[in-house]
Short mmCIF file of C-alpha atoms and ligand atoms in Angstrom, two decimals:
data_model
loop_
_atom_site.label_atom_id
_atom_site.label_comp_id
_atom_site.label_asym_id
_atom_site.label_seq_id
_atom_site.Cartn_x
_atom_site.Cartn_y
_atom_site.Cartn_z
CA MET Z 282 -88.23 -97.00 -29.56
CA LEU Z 283 -85.98 -95.19 -31.96
CA GLY Z 284 -83.37 -93.00 -30.38
CA LYS Z 285 -82.68 -89.42 -31.23
CA LEU Z 286 -80.97 -89.06 -34.56
CA VAL Z 287 -77.79 -87.15 -35.09
CA GLY Z 288 -78.45 -83.80 -36.74
CA TRP Z 289 -81.82 -83.50 -35.10
CA ASP Z 290 -80.68 -81.15 -32.42
CA ASP Z 291 -81.08 -78.02 -34.49
CA THR Z 292 -83.96 -75.71 -33.70
CA ILE Z 293 -86.75 -75.38 -36.23
CA ALA Z 294 -89.62 -72.96 -36.73
CA ALA Z 295 -92.67 -72.63 -38.95
CA ILE Z 296 -95.86 -70.66 -39.21
CA ALA Z 297 -98.41 -73.15 -37.87
CA THR Z 298 -101.58 -71.33 -38.90
CA PRO Z 299 -102.82 -71.26 -42.50
CA GLN Z 300 -101.69 -68.71 -45.03
CA GLY Z 301 -103.81 -65.65 -45.42
CA THR Z 302 -104.82 -63.08 -42.87
CA GLY Z 303 -106.45 -64.32 -39.70
CA ALA Z 304 -106.86 -62.60 -36.35
CA ILE Z 305 -103.83 -64.37 -35.01
CA GLY Z 306 -100.96 -66.31 -36.48
CA VAL Z 307 -99.01 -68.90 -34.53
CA ILE Z 308 -95.32 -69.51 -35.05
CA ARG Z 309 -94.06 -72.71 -33.59
CA VAL Z 310 -90.42 -73.09 -32.59
CA SER Z 311 -88.99 -76.43 -31.49
CA GLY Z 312 -85.54 -77.58 -30.47
CA THR Z 313 -82.96 -77.36 -27.73
CA LYS Z 314 -82.49 -73.64 -28.24
CA ALA Z 315 -86.13 -72.71 -28.83
CA ILE Z 316 -86.68 -70.94 -25.52
CA GLU Z 317 -83.22 -69.35 -25.46
CA VAL Z 318 -83.63 -67.87 -28.93
CA VAL Z 319 -87.13 -66.47 -28.36
CA ASP Z 320 -85.88 -65.11 -25.04
CA THR Z 321 -83.43 -62.85 -26.88
CA LEU Z 322 -86.43 -61.26 -28.66
CA PHE Z 323 -88.58 -60.90 -25.56
CA PRO Z 324 -87.14 -58.15 -23.35
CA SER Z 325 -89.91 -57.84 -20.77
CA LYS Z 326 -88.92 -60.95 -18.83
CA SER Z 327 -86.52 -63.83 -18.95
CA LEU Z 328 -88.32 -66.72 -20.60
CA THR Z 329 -85.59 -69.19 -19.68
CA GLU Z 330 -86.53 -68.73 -16.03
CA GLN Z 331 -90.25 -69.39 -16.51
CA PRO Z 332 -91.93 -72.71 -15.78
CA SER Z 333 -93.32 -75.00 -18.48
CA HIS Z 334 -96.89 -74.60 -19.71
CA THR Z 335 -97.10 -70.89 -19.04
CA LEU Z 336 -98.20 -67.93 -21.18
CA HIS Z 337 -96.42 -64.59 -21.36
CA VAL Z 338 -97.60 -61.37 -22.95
CA GLY Z 339 -95.08 -58.86 -24.17
CA LEU Z 340 -93.37 -57.14 -27.06
CA LEU Z 341 -91.34 -59.20 -29.47
CA LYS Z 342 -88.35 -57.08 -30.44
CA ASP Z 343 -85.43 -57.43 -32.79
CA GLY Z 344 -83.04 -54.98 -31.12
CA SER Z 345 -84.91 -51.72 -31.03
CA LEU Z 346 -87.37 -52.78 -33.73
CA VAL Z 347 -90.74 -53.81 -32.34
CA LEU Z 348 -91.97 -56.84 -34.30
CA ASP Z 349 -95.36 -57.22 -32.60
CA GLU Z 350 -97.08 -57.58 -29.29
CA VAL Z 351 -97.39 -61.30 -28.76
CA VAL Z 352 -98.37 -64.10 -26.42
CA VAL Z 353 -95.66 -66.66 -25.91
CA ALA Z 354 -96.51 -70.20 -24.76
CA LEU Z 355 -93.71 -72.24 -23.22
CA PHE Z 356 -93.42 -76.01 -23.22
CA ILE Z 357 -90.23 -77.33 -21.68
CA ALA Z 358 -88.84 -80.67 -22.89
CA PRO Z 359 -89.96 -83.39 -22.67
CA ARG Z 360 -93.48 -82.12 -21.89
CA SER Z 361 -94.28 -80.83 -25.35
CA PHE Z 362 -95.76 -82.01 -28.63
CA THR Z 363 -92.33 -82.76 -30.10
CA GLY Z 364 -90.70 -83.79 -26.84
CA GLU Z 365 -88.27 -80.88 -27.29
CA ASN Z 366 -88.39 -77.35 -25.94
CA VAL Z 367 -91.26 -75.70 -27.76
CA VAL Z 368 -92.30 -72.07 -27.93
CA GLU Z 369 -95.50 -71.03 -29.63
CA ILE Z 370 -95.62 -67.37 -30.48
CA SER Z 371 -99.12 -66.04 -31.12
CA CYS Z 372 -98.76 -62.81 -33.02
CA HIS Z 373 -101.22 -60.77 -35.04
CA GLY Z 374 -102.41 -62.47 -38.20
CA SER Z 375 -100.59 -60.21 -40.65
CA HIS Z 376 -98.47 -62.13 -43.09
CA TYR Z 377 -95.91 -59.35 -42.95
CA ILE Z 378 -95.50 -59.67 -39.18
CA GLN Z 379 -95.23 -63.45 -39.35
CA SER Z 380 -92.58 -63.30 -42.08
CA GLN Z 381 -90.66 -60.71 -40.11
CA VAL Z 382 -90.70 -62.93 -37.02
CA MET Z 383 -89.58 -65.91 -39.10
CA GLU Z 384 -86.72 -63.89 -40.60
CA THR Z 385 -85.62 -62.72 -37.20
CA LEU Z 386 -85.60 -66.28 -35.92
CA ALA Z 387 -83.66 -67.41 -38.99
CA ALA Z 388 -81.05 -64.73 -38.33
CA ARG Z 389 -80.56 -66.36 -34.94
CA GLY Z 390 -79.86 -69.79 -36.40
CA VAL Z 391 -83.35 -71.23 -36.34
CA ARG Z 392 -84.08 -73.31 -39.44
CA MET Z 393 -87.35 -73.27 -41.36
CA ALA Z 394 -89.13 -76.59 -40.64
CA LYS Z 395 -89.82 -79.09 -43.39
CA PRO Z 396 -93.38 -80.36 -43.88
CA GLY Z 397 -94.38 -82.66 -41.03
CA GLU Z 398 -91.10 -82.14 -39.23
CA PHE Z 399 -92.70 -81.31 -35.88
CA THR Z 400 -94.71 -84.52 -35.90
CA GLN Z 401 -91.70 -86.45 -37.16
CA ARG Z 402 -89.72 -85.21 -34.17
CA ALA Z 403 -92.57 -86.19 -31.88
CA PHE Z 404 -92.36 -89.69 -33.31
CA LEU Z 405 -88.58 -89.88 -33.12
CA ASN Z 406 -88.65 -88.69 -29.53
CA GLY Z 407 -91.11 -91.43 -28.62
CA LYS Z 408 -94.03 -89.09 -28.02
CA MET Z 409 -96.21 -91.12 -30.35
CA ASP Z 410 -96.01 -94.14 -32.61
CA LEU Z 411 -96.32 -94.02 -36.36
CA VAL Z 412 -100.05 -94.73 -36.47
CA GLN Z 413 -100.62 -91.91 -34.02
CA ALA Z 414 -98.38 -89.56 -36.00
CA GLU Z 415 -100.23 -90.33 -39.20
CA ALA Z 416 -103.52 -89.77 -37.41
CA VAL Z 417 -102.40 -86.20 -36.74
CA ALA Z 418 -102.47 -85.60 -40.50
CA ASP Z 419 -105.91 -87.19 -40.67
CA ILE Z 420 -107.24 -85.01 -37.86
CA ILE Z 421 -106.02 -81.92 -39.64
CA ALA Z 422 -107.69 -83.11 -42.85
CA SER Z 423 -110.91 -84.31 -41.21
CA ASN Z 424 -114.07 -82.65 -42.39
CA THR Z 425 -116.83 -84.57 -40.67
CA GLU Z 426 -117.56 -85.72 -37.14
CA ALA Z 427 -116.98 -89.35 -38.13
CA SER Z 428 -113.60 -88.76 -39.75
CA LYS Z 429 -112.48 -86.61 -36.84
CA ARG Z 430 -113.55 -89.22 -34.31
CA THR Z 431 -111.70 -92.03 -36.12
CA ALA Z 432 -108.55 -89.99 -36.47
CA LEU Z 433 -108.66 -88.91 -32.82
CA LEU Z 434 -109.09 -92.51 -31.73
CA ASN Z 435 -106.07 -93.55 -33.77
CA MET Z 436 -104.06 -90.66 -32.43
CA ARG Z 437 -104.81 -91.82 -28.93
CA GLY Z 438 -103.41 -95.20 -29.95
CA GLY Z 439 -106.55 -97.31 -30.46
CA PHE Z 440 -105.33 -99.15 -33.51
CA SER Z 441 -101.70 -99.52 -32.43
CA SER Z 442 -102.46 -100.95 -29.03
CA VAL Z 443 -104.35 -103.88 -30.56
CA LEU Z 444 -101.43 -104.68 -32.85
CA LYS Z 445 -98.78 -104.11 -30.21
CA GLU Z 446 -100.31 -106.66 -27.88
CA LEU Z 447 -100.51 -109.29 -30.58
CA ARG Z 448 -96.99 -108.53 -31.71
CA GLU Z 449 -95.64 -108.99 -28.21
CA GLU Z 450 -97.30 -112.38 -27.88
CA LEU Z 451 -95.91 -113.43 -31.21
CA ILE Z 452 -92.42 -112.29 -30.23
CA LYS Z 453 -92.56 -114.70 -27.28
CA PHE Z 454 -93.34 -117.58 -29.62
CA SER Z 455 -90.68 -116.58 -32.06
CA ALA Z 456 -88.16 -116.55 -29.20
CA LEU Z 457 -89.25 -120.03 -28.08
CA ILE Z 458 -89.04 -121.45 -31.57
CA GLU Z 459 -85.64 -119.94 -32.06
CA LEU Z 460 -84.58 -121.43 -28.76
CA GLU Z 461 -85.63 -124.84 -30.03
CA LEU Z 462 -83.25 -124.35 -32.92
CA ASP Z 463 -80.34 -124.10 -30.48
CA PHE Z 464 -81.31 -127.51 -29.18
CA SER Z 465 -82.03 -128.98 -32.58
CA GLN Z 466 -80.08 -132.15 -31.87
CA GLU Z 467 -82.21 -132.93 -28.88
CA ASP Z 468 -85.59 -132.82 -30.52
CA VAL Z 469 -87.27 -130.63 -27.91
CA GLU Z 470 -90.28 -128.39 -28.31
CA PHE Z 471 -90.44 -125.32 -26.11
CA ALA Z 472 -93.14 -123.61 -28.08
CA ASP Z 473 -96.52 -125.14 -27.45
CA ARG Z 474 -97.88 -125.68 -30.96
CA THR Z 475 -101.52 -125.67 -29.88
CA ALA Z 476 -101.08 -122.37 -28.10
CA LEU Z 477 -99.29 -120.99 -31.15
CA PHE Z 478 -102.17 -122.00 -33.41
CA ASP Z 479 -104.51 -120.38 -30.99
CA LEU Z 480 -102.53 -117.15 -31.07
CA LEU Z 481 -102.31 -117.24 -34.86
CA ASN Z 482 -106.06 -117.53 -35.01
CA ARG Z 483 -106.49 -114.58 -32.70
CA VAL Z 484 -104.11 -112.48 -34.77
CA SER Z 485 -105.94 -113.54 -37.93
CA VAL Z 486 -109.30 -112.52 -36.52
CA GLN Z 487 -107.96 -109.12 -35.52
CA VAL Z 488 -106.21 -108.59 -38.81
CA SER Z 489 -109.25 -109.48 -40.87
CA LYS Z 490 -111.39 -107.26 -38.66
CA LEU Z 491 -109.00 -104.41 -39.30
CA LEU Z 492 -108.93 -105.16 -43.01
CA GLN Z 493 -112.70 -105.13 -43.11
CA SER Z 494 -112.80 -101.89 -41.20
CA PHE Z 495 -110.89 -100.26 -44.04
CA ARG Z 496 -113.98 -100.22 -46.19
CA LEU Z 497 -115.76 -98.31 -43.47
CA GLY Z 498 -112.63 -96.25 -42.86
CA ASN Z 499 -112.53 -95.34 -46.49
CA VAL Z 500 -116.16 -94.35 -46.37
CA ILE Z 501 -115.48 -92.11 -43.40
CA LYS Z 502 -112.47 -90.52 -44.98
CA ASN Z 503 -113.57 -90.18 -48.56
CA GLY Z 504 -117.34 -90.36 -48.49
CA VAL Z 505 -119.84 -92.60 -50.25
CA GLN Z 506 -120.49 -92.16 -53.95
CA VAL Z 507 -124.20 -92.07 -54.69
CA ALA Z 508 -125.88 -92.06 -58.10
CA ILE Z 509 -129.54 -91.25 -58.57
CA ILE Z 510 -130.82 -93.23 -61.52
CA GLY Z 511 -134.20 -93.41 -63.17
CA LYS Z 512 -136.15 -92.63 -66.29
CA PRO Z 513 -136.70 -89.08 -67.43
CA ASN Z 514 -139.39 -87.42 -65.36
CA ALA Z 515 -139.14 -89.94 -62.54
CA GLY Z 516 -138.32 -86.97 -60.34
CA LYS Z 517 -134.54 -87.24 -59.99
CA SER Z 518 -133.89 -83.51 -59.97
CA THR Z 519 -136.70 -82.99 -57.54
CA LEU Z 520 -135.30 -85.66 -55.24
CA LEU Z 521 -131.81 -84.27 -55.56
CA ASN Z 522 -133.06 -80.87 -54.52
CA ALA Z 523 -135.04 -82.33 -51.66
CA LEU Z 524 -132.01 -84.26 -50.45
CA LEU Z 525 -129.89 -81.18 -50.62
CA ASN Z 526 -132.67 -79.17 -49.11
CA GLU Z 527 -132.41 -76.60 -51.83
CA GLU Z 528 -135.29 -74.35 -52.49
CA ARG Z 529 -133.85 -72.90 -55.65
CA ALA Z 530 -134.98 -75.98 -57.51
CA ILE Z 531 -134.04 -76.41 -61.10
CA VAL Z 532 -136.51 -78.92 -62.48
CA SER Z 533 -137.79 -79.81 -65.88
CA ASP Z 534 -140.08 -76.84 -66.34
CA ILE Z 535 -136.96 -74.95 -67.33
CA ALA Z 536 -136.01 -77.08 -70.30
CA GLY Z 537 -132.36 -77.84 -70.83
CA THR Z 538 -131.26 -76.17 -67.65
CA THR Z 539 -127.95 -77.47 -66.49
CA ARG Z 540 -126.11 -76.47 -63.48
CA ASP Z 541 -122.41 -76.86 -63.52
CA THR Z 542 -122.06 -78.85 -60.38
CA ILE Z 543 -119.00 -80.96 -60.02
CA GLU Z 544 -120.39 -82.70 -57.02
CA GLU Z 545 -123.08 -82.20 -54.44
CA ILE Z 546 -122.36 -83.32 -50.94
CA LEU Z 547 -124.74 -84.59 -48.32
CA ASN Z 548 -123.79 -85.06 -44.71
CA ILE Z 549 -125.79 -87.94 -43.23
CA ASN Z 550 -125.09 -88.70 -39.57
CA GLY Z 551 -121.60 -87.32 -39.90
CA VAL Z 552 -120.68 -89.24 -43.05
CA LEU Z 553 -120.22 -87.60 -46.44
CA PHE Z 554 -122.31 -88.82 -49.35
CA ARG Z 555 -121.17 -87.58 -52.70
CA LEU Z 556 -123.91 -87.33 -55.28
CA ILE Z 557 -122.22 -88.03 -58.56
CA ASP Z 558 -123.06 -86.72 -61.97
CA THR Z 559 -125.59 -84.28 -60.66
CA ALA Z 560 -125.09 -82.14 -63.73
CA GLY Z 561 -126.28 -85.16 -65.73
CA ILE Z 562 -129.41 -85.41 -63.63
CA ARG Z 563 -130.11 -81.82 -64.25
CA GLU Z 564 -129.80 -82.10 -68.00
CA HIS Z 565 -133.22 -82.34 -69.47
CA THR Z 566 -132.55 -82.91 -73.09
CA SER Z 567 -134.70 -85.57 -74.63
CA ASP Z 568 -131.82 -87.46 -76.22
CA ILE Z 569 -130.56 -88.62 -72.88
CA ILE Z 570 -132.58 -91.65 -72.06
CA GLU Z 571 -131.61 -92.51 -68.58
CA SER Z 572 -133.16 -95.86 -68.25
CA ILE Z 573 -131.39 -98.85 -66.82
CA GLY Z 574 -129.38 -100.67 -69.40
CA VAL Z 575 -128.37 -97.53 -71.19
CA GLU Z 576 -124.60 -97.42 -71.31
CA ARG Z 577 -124.23 -94.12 -69.62
CA SER Z 578 -126.39 -95.08 -66.69
CA LEU Z 579 -124.50 -98.31 -66.29
CA ALA Z 580 -121.14 -96.57 -66.21
CA LYS Z 581 -122.51 -94.14 -63.68
CA MET Z 582 -123.85 -96.95 -61.54
CA LYS Z 583 -120.56 -98.83 -61.61
CA GLU Z 584 -118.80 -95.74 -60.37
CA ALA Z 585 -121.17 -95.40 -57.46
CA ASP Z 586 -121.02 -97.20 -54.12
CA VAL Z 587 -124.78 -97.14 -53.98
CA VAL Z 588 -127.53 -96.30 -56.43
CA VAL Z 589 -130.88 -94.73 -55.69
CA TYR Z 590 -133.18 -96.13 -58.33
CA LEU Z 591 -136.10 -93.79 -58.61
CA PHE Z 592 -139.31 -94.72 -60.43
CA ASP Z 593 -142.57 -92.94 -60.90
CA VAL Z 594 -145.18 -95.09 -59.15
CA SER Z 595 -147.89 -93.54 -61.24
CA ALA Z 596 -146.20 -94.59 -64.46
CA THR Z 597 -144.38 -97.84 -63.75
CA SER Z 598 -145.91 -101.28 -64.02
CA ILE Z 599 -145.07 -104.05 -61.59
CA SER Z 600 -143.46 -106.15 -64.31
CA GLU Z 601 -141.35 -103.21 -65.44
CA LEU Z 602 -140.22 -102.68 -61.87
CA GLU Z 603 -139.33 -106.34 -61.43
CA GLN Z 604 -137.25 -106.18 -64.60
CA GLU Z 605 -135.37 -103.10 -63.38
CA LYS Z 606 -134.66 -104.81 -60.07
CA LYS Z 607 -133.35 -107.86 -61.89
CA ASN Z 608 -131.06 -105.69 -63.98
CA LEU Z 609 -129.65 -104.01 -60.89
CA GLU Z 610 -129.10 -107.28 -59.12
CA GLU Z 611 -127.44 -108.89 -62.12
CA ALA Z 612 -125.08 -105.96 -62.38
CA GLY Z 613 -124.16 -106.54 -58.73
CA ILE Z 614 -125.16 -103.04 -57.77
CA LYS Z 615 -126.10 -101.99 -54.27
CA TYR Z 616 -129.32 -100.08 -54.59
CA ILE Z 617 -132.24 -98.43 -52.93
CA LEU Z 618 -135.56 -98.59 -54.69
CA ALA Z 619 -137.66 -95.49 -54.28
CA GLY Z 620 -141.13 -95.14 -55.70
CA ASN Z 621 -141.70 -91.45 -56.29
CA LYS Z 622 -144.87 -89.41 -56.68
CA ALA Z 623 -146.60 -91.50 -54.04
CA ASP Z 624 -148.79 -88.45 -53.48
CA LYS Z 625 -150.42 -89.13 -56.85
CA VAL Z 626 -151.34 -92.75 -56.44
CA ILE Z 627 -153.93 -93.95 -54.06
CA ASP Z 628 -153.27 -97.66 -54.21
CA LEU Z 629 -149.64 -98.51 -53.47
CA LEU Z 630 -150.45 -102.02 -52.39
CA PRO Z 631 -149.30 -103.75 -55.59
CA TYR Z 632 -145.84 -102.25 -55.11
CA THR Z 633 -145.32 -103.12 -51.48
CA ASP Z 634 -143.64 -106.45 -52.23
CA SER Z 635 -140.93 -104.70 -54.22
CA GLY Z 636 -139.21 -103.51 -51.05
CA ALA Z 637 -139.33 -99.95 -52.32
CA LEU Z 638 -139.60 -96.87 -50.18
CA PHE Z 639 -142.52 -94.70 -51.15
CA ILE Z 640 -141.75 -91.06 -51.34
CA SER Z 641 -142.89 -87.81 -52.71
CA ALA Z 642 -139.87 -85.81 -53.71
CA LYS Z 643 -142.05 -82.87 -54.50
CA GLU Z 644 -143.72 -82.83 -51.12
CA LYS Z 645 -140.50 -83.84 -49.41
CA SER Z 646 -142.05 -86.84 -47.75
CA GLY Z 647 -139.96 -89.97 -47.30
CA VAL Z 648 -136.75 -88.07 -48.07
CA GLU Z 649 -135.38 -88.61 -44.57
CA GLU Z 650 -136.06 -92.34 -44.98
CA VAL Z 651 -134.02 -92.34 -48.18
CA LYS Z 652 -131.15 -90.71 -46.30
CA GLN Z 653 -131.36 -93.18 -43.45
CA LYS Z 654 -131.46 -96.12 -45.84
CA LEU Z 655 -128.42 -94.78 -47.69
CA PHE Z 656 -126.60 -94.62 -44.39
CA ASP Z 657 -127.67 -98.08 -43.20
CA LEU Z 658 -126.79 -99.70 -46.48
CA THR Z 659 -123.30 -98.27 -46.78
CA VAL Z 660 -122.11 -97.44 -43.31
CA SER Z 661 -122.76 -100.70 -41.57
CA GLY Z 662 -120.75 -101.02 -38.42
CA ASP Z 663 -120.78 -99.00 -35.29
CA LEU Z 664 -119.49 -95.54 -35.89
CA ASN Z 665 -120.19 -94.38 -32.41
CA GLY Z 666 -118.44 -97.12 -30.55
CA ASP Z 667 -114.75 -97.22 -29.91
CA ASN Z 668 -114.24 -99.59 -32.81
CA VAL Z 669 -110.83 -99.30 -34.32
CA ILE Z 670 -111.05 -98.29 -37.94
CA VAL Z 671 -108.18 -98.39 -40.40
CA THR Z 672 -108.15 -95.47 -42.78
CA ASN Z 673 -104.61 -95.49 -44.00
CA ALA Z 674 -103.57 -97.24 -47.24
CA ARG Z 675 -100.09 -97.92 -45.88
CA HIS Z 676 -101.59 -99.82 -42.96
CA ILE Z 677 -103.82 -101.82 -45.24
CA ASP Z 678 -100.85 -102.82 -47.33
CA ALA Z 679 -99.03 -104.02 -44.22
CA LEU Z 680 -102.14 -105.79 -42.91
CA GLN Z 681 -102.49 -107.68 -46.16
CA LYS Z 682 -98.87 -108.80 -45.88
CA ILE Z 683 -99.50 -109.85 -42.29
CA GLU Z 684 -102.46 -111.90 -43.44
CA GLN Z 685 -100.28 -113.64 -46.01
CA SER Z 686 -97.51 -114.35 -43.53
CA LEU Z 687 -100.01 -115.72 -41.00
CA TYR Z 688 -101.18 -118.08 -43.68
CA ASP Z 689 -97.58 -119.12 -44.36
CA ILE Z 690 -96.85 -119.75 -40.68
CA ARG Z 691 -99.97 -121.83 -40.24
CA ASN Z 692 -99.28 -123.77 -43.39
CA GLY Z 693 -95.69 -124.37 -42.35
CA LEU Z 694 -96.74 -125.68 -38.96
CA GLN Z 695 -99.35 -127.96 -40.45
CA GLU Z 696 -96.91 -129.37 -42.96
CA GLY Z 697 -94.31 -129.89 -40.26
CA LEU Z 698 -91.79 -127.47 -41.76
CA PRO Z 699 -88.49 -127.27 -39.89
CA GLY Z 700 -88.46 -124.76 -37.04
CA ASP Z 701 -86.02 -122.41 -38.73
CA LEU Z 702 -88.36 -121.89 -41.68
CA VAL Z 703 -91.35 -121.33 -39.41
CA ALA Z 704 -89.24 -118.89 -37.42
CA LEU Z 705 -88.51 -117.00 -40.64
CA ASP Z 706 -92.21 -116.67 -41.43
CA ILE Z 707 -92.91 -115.48 -37.90
CA ARG Z 708 -90.17 -112.90 -38.24
CA GLU Z 709 -91.71 -111.68 -41.43
CA CYS Z 710 -95.07 -111.33 -39.76
CA LEU Z 711 -93.46 -109.46 -36.85
CA HIS Z 712 -91.73 -107.21 -39.31
CA TYR Z 713 -94.99 -106.15 -40.96
CA LEU Z 714 -96.74 -105.71 -37.63
CA GLY Z 715 -93.88 -103.54 -36.45
CA ASN Z 716 -93.92 -101.64 -39.72
CA ILE Z 717 -97.35 -100.32 -38.97
CA THR Z 718 -96.52 -98.95 -35.57
CA GLY Z 719 -92.97 -97.96 -36.47
CA GLU Z 720 -91.35 -100.36 -34.04
CA VAL Z 721 -89.00 -101.73 -36.66
CA SER Z 722 -86.64 -99.67 -38.71
CA VAL Z 723 -88.60 -97.71 -41.22
CA ASP Z 724 -86.14 -94.88 -41.84
CA ASP Z 725 -86.65 -94.76 -45.60
CA ARG Z 726 -90.33 -94.42 -45.28
CA LEU Z 727 -90.26 -91.86 -42.48
CA ASP Z 728 -89.40 -88.95 -44.71
CA PHE Z 729 -92.03 -90.05 -47.16
CA ILE Z 730 -94.74 -90.37 -44.52
CA PHE Z 731 -94.01 -87.05 -42.91
CA SER Z 732 -93.51 -85.19 -46.15
CA LYS Z 733 -97.26 -85.54 -46.72
CA PHE Z 734 -97.87 -83.19 -43.82
CA CYS Z 735 -97.92 -79.49 -44.33
CA ILE Z 736 -95.32 -77.21 -42.88
CA GLY Z 737 -95.86 -76.28 -39.25
CA LYS Z 738 -97.37 -79.63 -38.26
P1 GDP C 1010 -136.18 -86.05 -63.68
O1 GDP C 1010 -136.31 -85.96 -65.15
O2 GDP C 1010 -136.15 -87.47 -63.25
O3 GDP C 1010 -135.06 -85.26 -63.12
O4 GDP C 1010 -137.56 -85.46 -63.09
P2 GDP C 1010 -137.88 -84.04 -62.45
O5 GDP C 1010 -137.35 -83.95 -61.09
O6 GDP C 1010 -137.52 -82.98 -63.39
O7 GDP C 1010 -139.45 -84.15 -62.30
C1 GDP C 1010 -140.30 -84.34 -63.42
C2 GDP C 1010 -141.67 -83.81 -63.09
O8 GDP C 1010 -142.25 -84.58 -62.04
C3 GDP C 1010 -141.66 -82.36 -62.60
O9 GDP C 1010 -142.74 -81.70 -63.15
C4 GDP C 1010 -141.82 -82.51 -61.08
O10 GDP C 1010 -142.46 -81.41 -60.52
C5 GDP C 1010 -142.67 -83.74 -60.99
N1 GDP C 1010 -142.46 -84.42 -59.71
C6 GDP C 1010 -141.28 -84.76 -59.14
N2 GDP C 1010 -141.46 -85.38 -57.97
C7 GDP C 1010 -142.80 -85.45 -57.77
C8 GDP C 1010 -143.62 -85.97 -56.72
O11 GDP C 1010 -143.16 -86.49 -55.71
N3 GDP C 1010 -144.95 -85.88 -56.89
C9 GDP C 1010 -145.51 -85.29 -58.00
N4 GDP C 1010 -146.83 -85.26 -58.04
N5 GDP C 1010 -144.78 -84.79 -58.98
C10 GDP C 1010 -143.44 -84.85 -58.88
#
């Protein structure tokens, strides 16, 4: 683990709650002198004599000036988020009060924290590894149950522990191969090649599992892009409204009505589905022919992760439907076929082979099935289990490099490359594995990673 860096022993502070007026505002202070400094502002008792993990109510005073009545929470090093002495001052939510407290702290030598600096210190003090630290940012940014759960799992070390184990096993092999090099004259083999292949395979399986999980991770973090496509009057607006559960429907009776929606969002089982180009759906001008094959529809479909192709069962022939399906398949588009206005048609039998769902957008029947199918089609994989899911682009980059180096090692072994070259490839693989969890030197990237946090985290 990385040791404490020189210059990191100053005490920092930041307002940890969002800007704007809330009921309370929390100021976080961390560093060797955190408790000492706050103690000078807290006359009612001596904070330096209080045990860790305790709360204290009292006036915060700068000399005779009362700053606020506050609650002070004490966390004595190393039992704190950052691993340093930490004081959290909960004051009233006024921006004025919080600024005044910050100024008073600054006058006592406390420095304003940089973005992510608290979490960075937690990492540097060995309180968490890099994946966990990055997960803190994801937790703060999470906006659905699924994204929160994934981030929490990563923060608790789910993803890192898998990689750490594999890395340790690989280190053993690398040591054995390097030992062989010392005995190169004697033609000995300490590292069991079969066992090494076996390990390489296990690492490969894990790595490709993690790489695959990224697609799901991305879905959880950024949502699924959905486009509703179909001919005019198929019922797209009606379906959109039914999906969004909006009663204030804007359908074709009001000609040319557009609603300036940038994006409509659906939450299905904790995953966000972003309905794209909803303004387009709501345009009802006759010059927009939204049939498959029309350029605009195609572009829209390409942009989407999944397309809901809606057709009017009362006005679509079987052969027409088969043609539309063929078009979708040829374009390599993931789609759901939904036959709308099922309330109007008595005989649906001819359409049953098409694999379509039959719905009535107007009567809101079958809409839940559309939602469920959207979910099943795009969020395959077990969201509820403790599956490790990679959501971070930096990790994916490293995983791809690991995959390449695994290939190189295996190739090298098969071709009987000299041990020193194999050892080099193994080192490279170890380097990338360690990069993810922060076990190898990553100093340059640290500032970059933590700068993406906001101040106070
Ligand atoms: P869009 O052009 O594809 O957006 O179609 P709209 O949603 O504007 O619907 C066109 C017409 O079909 C409207 O008059 C709707 O009321 C009607 N409509 C939509 N869904 C259904 C349905 O499930 N059943 C019936 N009977 N009519 C529907």
